[in-house]
Amino acid sequence: MTAKILILPGDGIGPEIIAEAAKVLECLRQEHGLDVTLDYGLLGGGAVDALGEPYPDQTRRQAHEADAILLGAVGGPKWEALDRPLRAEHGLLLIRADLGVFANLRPAILYPQLTAASTLKPEVVAGLDILIVRELTGDIYFGQPRGIRTLDSGEREGFNTMIYRESEIKRIARVGFEAARKRQRKLCSVDKANALEVSELWRDVVTRVAKDYPDVALSHLYVDNAAMQLVRAPKQFDVIVTGSLFGDILSDCAAMLTGSIGMLPSASLDANGKGLYEPIHGSAPDIAGKGMANPLATILSAAMLLRYSLKAPEQAERIERAVGRVLDQGLRTLDIMANGMTPVGTQAMGDAVVAAL
Ligand code: IPM
Ligand code: MG
């Protein structure tokens, strides 16, 4: 059956990088037998401008009908001052919650060709291959109560609630253990159990789930130590499982180990493998429209989409091999460029990947 892919270009560099990923999918469709249709929709600031909300009903319907969704990036200065429900990023949080994509997989892989692009010493990062499993639909991002209130004294107070249910911890822990099983069988759970009750429960539940996975070595780290270990000796990690807030921070940190956040894809999956796929970087308004952005994270997100939601691993590998080949050829966008190289633009990079397919 023909699989339906919904494409949400979003804001900033979103449309530019998505155009390159769409070219790649289109090439697989026309020349390599990939059976898909590509449909387009609005999310984020563009959706606010056109329809008055960041996750409009129309997009919601399209998202529920699709087999998988590929997203560029959302947000920009134009929408930052609006009320929270009208902000571009709010659309992203809404679509994740609405689709129940609780398992966010963020691989941080260092391509051997890019070792010099990392700010860390080559011996510290060479061969790096980490998977961060970030819980995506709970935690302090969604916890109630939340708000900004004015106290009797007239002073304002902002508050959010960090909260996790046992069932939420259990299901993300299982994703972490299952992923570790397919890799080096090492899972590190990250929390702040020395200061937070929610983390105390997190650690207890993860430890219980571990009984079903005796073949996986489980360790625990406090998030502050985990941040330090990630830059001190990142290769000690295989799979990291953590809550949404800690995972947000640690995944940006892990991204930099690989030289550029412009290289890293992500998958956000529901309980049935339906997913939302996006580069982990943002909409980069400062370079939007300049044709400078690195489209590889989005192209690699399309590969993850083919692997996880469309169960087409051979097509995913075709994309990943093509990306390896363009890096071998020495093609670099500005963000991954080493001294003495001439950067290529967004389109040239996309064209090179298509040629290498
Ligand atoms: C990410 C982003 C989002 C998040 C923001 C834009 C809400 O930082 O996907 O990492 O924190 O989830
Ligand atoms: Mg983030």
PDB file of N, CA and C and ligand atoms in Angstrom, residues 74 89 92-93 96 104 106 134 136 141 244 248 251-252 278-280, ligand 1:
ATOM      1  N   VAL A  74      10.457  24.983  13.370  1.00  0.00           N
ATOM      2  CA  VAL A  74       9.502  26.076  13.553  1.00  0.00           C
ATOM      3  C   VAL A  74      10.071  27.151  14.460  1.00  0.00           C
ATOM      4  N   GLU A  89       6.632  27.583  18.556  1.00  0.00           N
ATOM      5  CA  GLU A  89       7.095  26.379  19.265  1.00  0.00           C
ATOM      6  C   GLU A  89       5.935  25.656  19.936  1.00  0.00           C
ATOM      7  N   LEU A  92       4.657  22.946  17.868  1.00  0.00           N
ATOM      8  CA  LEU A  92       5.474  21.733  17.913  1.00  0.00           C
ATOM      9  C   LEU A  92       5.104  20.885  19.134  1.00  0.00           C
ATOM     10  N   LEU A  93       4.956  21.549  20.285  1.00  0.00           N
ATOM     11  CA  LEU A  93       4.586  20.814  21.494  1.00  0.00           C
ATOM     12  C   LEU A  93       3.201  20.199  21.323  1.00  0.00           C
ATOM     13  N   ARG A  96       3.279  17.097  18.919  1.00  0.00           N
ATOM     14  CA  ARG A  96       3.893  15.952  19.601  1.00  0.00           C
ATOM     15  C   ARG A  96       2.912  15.325  20.586  1.00  0.00           C
ATOM     16  N   ASN A 104      11.412   9.936  21.881  1.00  0.00           N
ATOM     17  CA  ASN A 104      12.218  10.755  20.987  1.00  0.00           C
ATOM     18  C   ASN A 104      13.627  10.165  20.911  1.00  0.00           C
ATOM     19  N   ARG A 106      17.291  10.362  19.578  1.00  0.00           N
ATOM     20  CA  ARG A 106      18.251  11.354  19.065  1.00  0.00           C
ATOM     21  C   ARG A 106      19.647  10.746  19.000  1.00  0.00           C
ATOM     22  N   ARG A 134      14.901  10.368  24.589  1.00  0.00           N
ATOM     23  CA  ARG A 134      14.317  11.446  25.385  1.00  0.00           C
ATOM     24  C   ARG A 134      12.798  11.259  25.461  1.00  0.00           C
ATOM     25  N   LEU A 136       9.151  12.547  25.531  1.00  0.00           N
ATOM     26  CA  LEU A 136       8.808  13.776  24.812  1.00  0.00           C
ATOM     27  C   LEU A 136       7.439  14.382  25.118  1.00  0.00           C
ATOM     28  N   TYR A 141       7.462  20.235  30.687  1.00  0.00           N
ATOM     29  CA  TYR A 141       6.926  20.913  29.504  1.00  0.00           C
ATOM     30  C   TYR A 141       5.405  20.887  29.473  1.00  0.00           C
ATOM     31  N   SER A 244      12.149  14.684  29.530  1.00  0.00           N
ATOM     32  CA  SER A 244      12.135  15.642  28.437  1.00  0.00           C
ATOM     33  C   SER A 244      13.101  16.812  28.643  1.00  0.00           C
ATOM     34  N   ASP A 248      16.448  17.318  26.506  1.00  0.00           N
ATOM     35  CA  ASP A 248      16.553  18.486  25.631  1.00  0.00           C
ATOM     36  C   ASP A 248      17.964  19.070  25.727  1.00  0.00           C
ATOM     37  N   SER A 251      20.867  16.485  24.703  1.00  0.00           N
ATOM     38  CA  SER A 251      20.967  16.168  23.274  1.00  0.00           C
ATOM     39  C   SER A 251      21.616  17.312  22.494  1.00  0.00           C
ATOM     40  N   ASP A 252      21.434  18.550  22.927  1.00  0.00           N
ATOM     41  CA  ASP A 252      22.170  19.647  22.272  1.00  0.00           C
ATOM     42  C   ASP A 252      23.664  19.501  22.545  1.00  0.00           C
ATOM     43  N   GLU A 278      12.283  14.913  12.601  1.00  0.00           N
ATOM     44  CA  GLU A 278      12.756  16.286  12.439  1.00  0.00           C
ATOM     45  C   GLU A 278      14.240  16.359  12.766  1.00  0.00           C
ATOM     46  N   PRO A 279      14.955  17.304  12.132  1.00  0.00           N
ATOM     47  CA  PRO A 279      16.322  17.552  12.555  1.00  0.00           C
ATOM     48  C   PRO A 279      16.289  18.077  13.977  1.00  0.00           C
ATOM     49  N   ILE A 280      17.346  17.860  14.756  1.00  0.00           N
ATOM     50  CA  ILE A 280      17.252  18.344  16.143  1.00  0.00           C
ATOM     51  C   ILE A 280      17.561  19.841  16.252  1.00  0.00           C
TER      52      ILE A 280
HETATM   53  C1  IPM B   1      13.828  20.472  20.733  1.00  0.00           C
HETATM   54  C2  IPM B   1      13.464  21.909  20.928  1.00  0.00           C
HETATM   55  C3  IPM B   1      12.050  21.982  21.483  1.00  0.00           C
HETATM   56  C4  IPM B   1      12.020  21.151  22.753  1.00  0.00           C
HETATM   57  C5  IPM B   1      11.536  23.412  21.731  1.00  0.00           C
HETATM   58  C6  IPM B   1      11.532  24.208  20.433  1.00  0.00           C
HETATM   59  C7  IPM B   1      10.186  23.434  22.389  1.00  0.00           C
HETATM   60  O1  IPM B   1      14.389  22.516  21.757  1.00  0.00           O
HETATM   61  O2  IPM B   1      13.126  19.764  19.994  1.00  0.00           O
HETATM   62  O3  IPM B   1      14.836  20.035  21.309  1.00  0.00           O
HETATM   63  O4  IPM B   1      12.537  21.583  23.782  1.00  0.00           O
HETATM   64  O5  IPM B   1      11.494  20.046  22.716  1.00  0.00           O
END
